[in-house]
Each structure stands twice: as structure tokens, then as C-alpha cells.
Amino acid sequence: MANRQALRDLQTRLAERLQAARCNTSRSARWLAIQAGGRNYLLPLEQAGEIFSWSGVLRVPYTLPWFWGVANLRGTLAGVVDLCAFLGHPVERTEQSLHEVSLLAVNPTLQVNAALVVDRLMGLRGLDDFISEGVEVPQGAGPLAAGMVSASYADSAGAVWQVLQLHHLVQTPEFLSIRI
């Protein structure tokens, strides 16, 4: 009899855990939060790749100012793109500030060997981290092509976050044309 009760208790606990897991799916992280050029972006986790500390790049001549060159990231050559400059809000950088940036590799499933220069990594975010959706983006947020930004959110501090779709960004003709 005691074994049956223990089995029922176990089944009840498992059922409660499964129900809790189903309810918590909305709370799970969906995005990597970053800052680039003083603006807040959310990058879908399935489109973001590995994060690297700044290690310098090999400059490539005759390229647009937002394309900084190539870097060796774990044996893979990746084109390095200054994200804020590409999005139209470039930031002046010093040698000191370069050591504070990170390189975010684009997920290899997107079939583009590229890494984005981001100013700050702000952690993982989910829907529960925001209080409203569809907020208006402040003026001067940069020229974003249609489809690059799929949504915008506001957090409890009033900061606006744009969901930047990397799979659209890396396929735009502007991103794929680095030559002057």
C-alpha cells in the first residue's frame, strides 16, 4: 500500500512539473539583448552564434566603412561588421573602447561567415522582461530595411528594444556588398 502511495505521489509531482514547464515556456529566453551605438536590440537566439572578445581584425582595403575586415574566430575567417555603423548610426571608437566591444558571430546555419561588433552584451531576454509590445521606435533609430526589425518592446525602465532579424540583415544587398 505504501508503494502505491509513493508511486501516486511521484506521478503527481511529475505531472505538476510538466504543467509548470508548459507554463514557463513564455518565460524562457528568446533573445540575446545587445547594445550597438547606444541603441537596444534583441537578436533571436537561433540566429546568433558564439560570442568572442575583441582580438583585432585584418583590415581589407577598398571596403565600406562599416566593414572592418576579417578575423580568425576559432579557425574560421569571418567578415567583421560594425553593426551600429551598418545600421546608420556610427560611433567614434578609440583603442580603449575597442577592448570593450564584443564580436558576435552570426549563426552558421545562416550561411554567412560574419561577426558583428556590438558595444555591450545585456544578457538573455524573454517576453516576461517587457511591459509592452509594438512601441514606437524613437526618431533617428537608423535606416533599417523592411523585414530586419520584426517587433519592438519596452521594458519597465521605458527603454525601447527592437527585435533585429539577423537572417534578413545578412541577406540584404547592402550587407553583401562591402566594396566601395
Coordinates of C-alpha atoms in Angstrom, one line a residue:
M1 CA 0.0 0.0 0.0
A2 CA 2.8 2.4 0.9
N3 CA 4.4 1.7 -2.5
R4 CA 1.2 2.7 -4.3
Q5 CA 1.0 5.9 -2.4
A6 CA 4.7 6.7 -3.2
L7 CA 4.0 6.0 -6.8
R8 CA 1.0 8.2 -6.9
D9 CA 3.0 11.0 -5.2
L10 CA 5.7 10.6 -7.7
Q11 CA 3.2 10.8 -10.6
T12 CA 1.6 13.8 -9.1
R13 CA 4.9 15.6 -8.7
L14 CA 5.9 14.7 -12.3
A15 CA 2.5 16.0 -13.6
E16 CA 3.0 19.2 -11.7
R17 CA 6.5 19.7 -13.1
L18 CA 5.3 19.0 -16.6
Q19 CA 2.5 21.6 -16.2
A20 CA 4.9 24.1 -14.7
A21 CA 7.3 23.5 -17.7
R22 CA 4.5 24.1 -20.1
C23 CA 3.5 27.3 -18.4
N24 CA 7.1 28.6 -18.2
T25 CA 7.7 28.3 -22.0
S26 CA 6.8 32.0 -22.3
R27 CA 9.3 32.9 -19.6
S28 CA 12.2 31.2 -21.3
A29 CA 14.8 33.3 -23.1
R30 CA 14.1 34.1 -26.7
W31 CA 16.7 36.8 -27.4
L32 CA 20.2 37.9 -26.8
A33 CA 20.0 41.5 -25.7
I34 CA 22.7 43.8 -27.0
Q35 CA 23.6 47.5 -27.4
A36 CA 25.1 48.9 -30.5
G37 CA 25.6 52.6 -30.9
G38 CA 23.5 53.4 -27.9
R39 CA 20.5 51.5 -29.2
N40 CA 19.0 48.4 -27.8
Y41 CA 18.5 45.3 -29.9
L42 CA 17.1 41.8 -29.3
L43 CA 18.7 39.1 -31.5
P44 CA 16.8 35.8 -31.8
L45 CA 18.9 33.1 -30.1
E46 CA 18.6 30.7 -33.0
Q47 CA 20.2 33.3 -35.3
A48 CA 23.0 34.4 -33.0
G49 CA 26.2 32.5 -32.8
E50 CA 29.2 32.4 -30.5
I51 CA 30.4 35.5 -28.7
F52 CA 34.1 36.5 -28.8
S53 CA 36.1 39.1 -27.1
W54 CA 37.8 41.7 -29.2
S55 CA 41.0 40.4 -30.7
G56 CA 41.5 42.8 -33.6
V57 CA 40.9 42.4 -37.3
L58 CA 42.9 42.3 -40.5
R59 CA 41.8 45.3 -42.5
V60 CA 40.6 44.9 -46.0
P61 CA 41.2 47.8 -48.4
Y62 CA 38.5 49.3 -50.7
T63 CA 35.6 48.4 -48.5
L64 CA 32.8 50.4 -47.0
P65 CA 33.5 52.0 -43.6
W66 CA 31.2 49.6 -41.7
F67 CA 33.1 46.6 -42.9
W68 CA 36.2 46.4 -40.7
G69 CA 38.0 43.4 -42.2
V70 CA 38.3 39.8 -41.3
A71 CA 39.0 37.9 -38.1
N72 CA 40.0 34.4 -37.3
L73 CA 37.3 33.0 -35.0
R74 CA 38.2 29.5 -33.9
G75 CA 39.8 28.7 -37.3
T76 CA 37.0 30.3 -39.3
L77 CA 37.6 33.5 -41.2
A78 CA 34.7 35.9 -40.6
G79 CA 33.9 39.3 -42.1
V80 CA 33.7 41.8 -39.2
V81 CA 30.8 44.3 -39.5
D82 CA 30.4 47.3 -37.2
L83 CA 26.7 46.8 -36.5
C84 CA 25.9 50.4 -35.5
A85 CA 27.7 51.9 -38.5
F86 CA 25.9 49.4 -40.8
L87 CA 22.6 50.4 -39.4
G88 CA 23.3 54.1 -39.9
H89 CA 24.4 55.4 -36.5
P90 CA 28.2 55.1 -36.5
V91 CA 30.2 55.7 -33.2
E92 CA 33.7 57.1 -33.0
R93 CA 35.9 54.4 -31.4
T94 CA 39.2 54.7 -29.6
E95 CA 41.7 51.9 -29.0
Q96 CA 40.4 51.8 -25.4
S97 CA 36.8 51.5 -26.5
L98 CA 37.7 48.6 -28.9
H99 CA 38.7 46.5 -26.0
E100 CA 35.2 46.8 -24.5
V101 CA 33.3 45.6 -27.6
S102 CA 32.5 42.0 -28.4
L103 CA 32.2 40.1 -31.7
L104 CA 29.0 38.2 -32.1
A105 CA 29.3 35.5 -34.8
V106 CA 26.3 35.0 -37.0
N107 CA 24.9 31.5 -36.6
P108 CA 26.5 29.2 -39.2
T109 CA 23.0 28.0 -40.2
L110 CA 22.6 31.4 -41.9
Q111 CA 25.5 30.5 -44.2
V112 CA 27.3 33.8 -43.8
N113 CA 30.7 33.9 -42.3
A114 CA 30.3 37.2 -40.4
A115 CA 30.7 38.6 -37.0
L116 CA 29.0 41.8 -35.7
V117 CA 30.7 44.3 -33.5
V118 CA 28.4 45.0 -30.5
D119 CA 29.1 47.5 -27.8
R120 CA 27.5 45.7 -24.9
L121 CA 26.0 42.3 -24.2
M122 CA 23.0 42.8 -22.0
G123 CA 22.1 39.1 -21.3
L124 CA 19.2 36.9 -22.3
R125 CA 15.6 38.2 -22.5
G126 CA 12.2 36.7 -22.8
L127 CA 8.7 38.1 -23.2
D128 CA 8.3 38.5 -19.5
D129 CA 11.1 41.1 -19.4
F130 CA 9.0 43.6 -21.2
I131 CA 5.8 45.5 -20.3
S132 CA 4.5 46.5 -23.7
E133 CA 4.9 45.4 -27.4
G134 CA 4.6 47.4 -30.6
V135 CA 6.1 50.5 -29.1
E136 CA 7.1 53.4 -31.4
V137 CA 10.8 53.5 -32.1
P138 CA 12.4 56.9 -31.3
Q139 CA 13.4 59.1 -34.3
G140 CA 16.9 58.6 -35.6
A141 CA 17.0 54.9 -35.0
G142 CA 18.8 54.3 -38.2
P143 CA 17.7 53.1 -41.7
L144 CA 16.5 49.6 -41.2
A145 CA 15.4 47.7 -44.3
A146 CA 11.9 46.2 -44.3
G147 CA 11.9 42.9 -42.5
M148 CA 15.0 43.5 -40.4
V149 CA 13.0 44.6 -37.4
S150 CA 10.1 42.3 -36.6
A151 CA 8.9 43.8 -33.3
S152 CA 9.7 46.4 -30.7
Y153 CA 9.2 46.2 -26.9
A154 CA 9.5 48.5 -23.9
D155 CA 11.0 47.4 -20.6
S156 CA 10.0 48.6 -17.2
A157 CA 12.6 51.4 -17.3
G158 CA 11.0 52.7 -20.6
A159 CA 13.8 51.6 -22.8
V160 CA 12.8 50.5 -26.3
W161 CA 14.2 47.3 -27.7
Q162 CA 14.0 46.3 -31.4
V163 CA 14.0 42.7 -32.5
L164 CA 16.6 42.5 -35.2
Q165 CA 16.2 39.6 -37.6
L166 CA 19.7 38.6 -38.5
H167 CA 18.6 36.3 -41.2
H168 CA 17.1 39.3 -43.1
L169 CA 20.0 41.6 -42.2
V170 CA 22.7 39.3 -43.6
Q171 CA 20.8 38.7 -46.9
T172 CA 20.3 42.4 -47.7
P173 CA 22.2 43.6 -50.8
E174 CA 23.8 46.3 -48.7
F175 CA 25.3 43.7 -46.3
L176 CA 26.5 41.5 -49.1
S177 CA 28.2 44.5 -51.0
I178 CA 31.2 45.5 -49.0
R179 CA 33.2 47.2 -51.7
I180 CA 33.4 50.9 -52.2

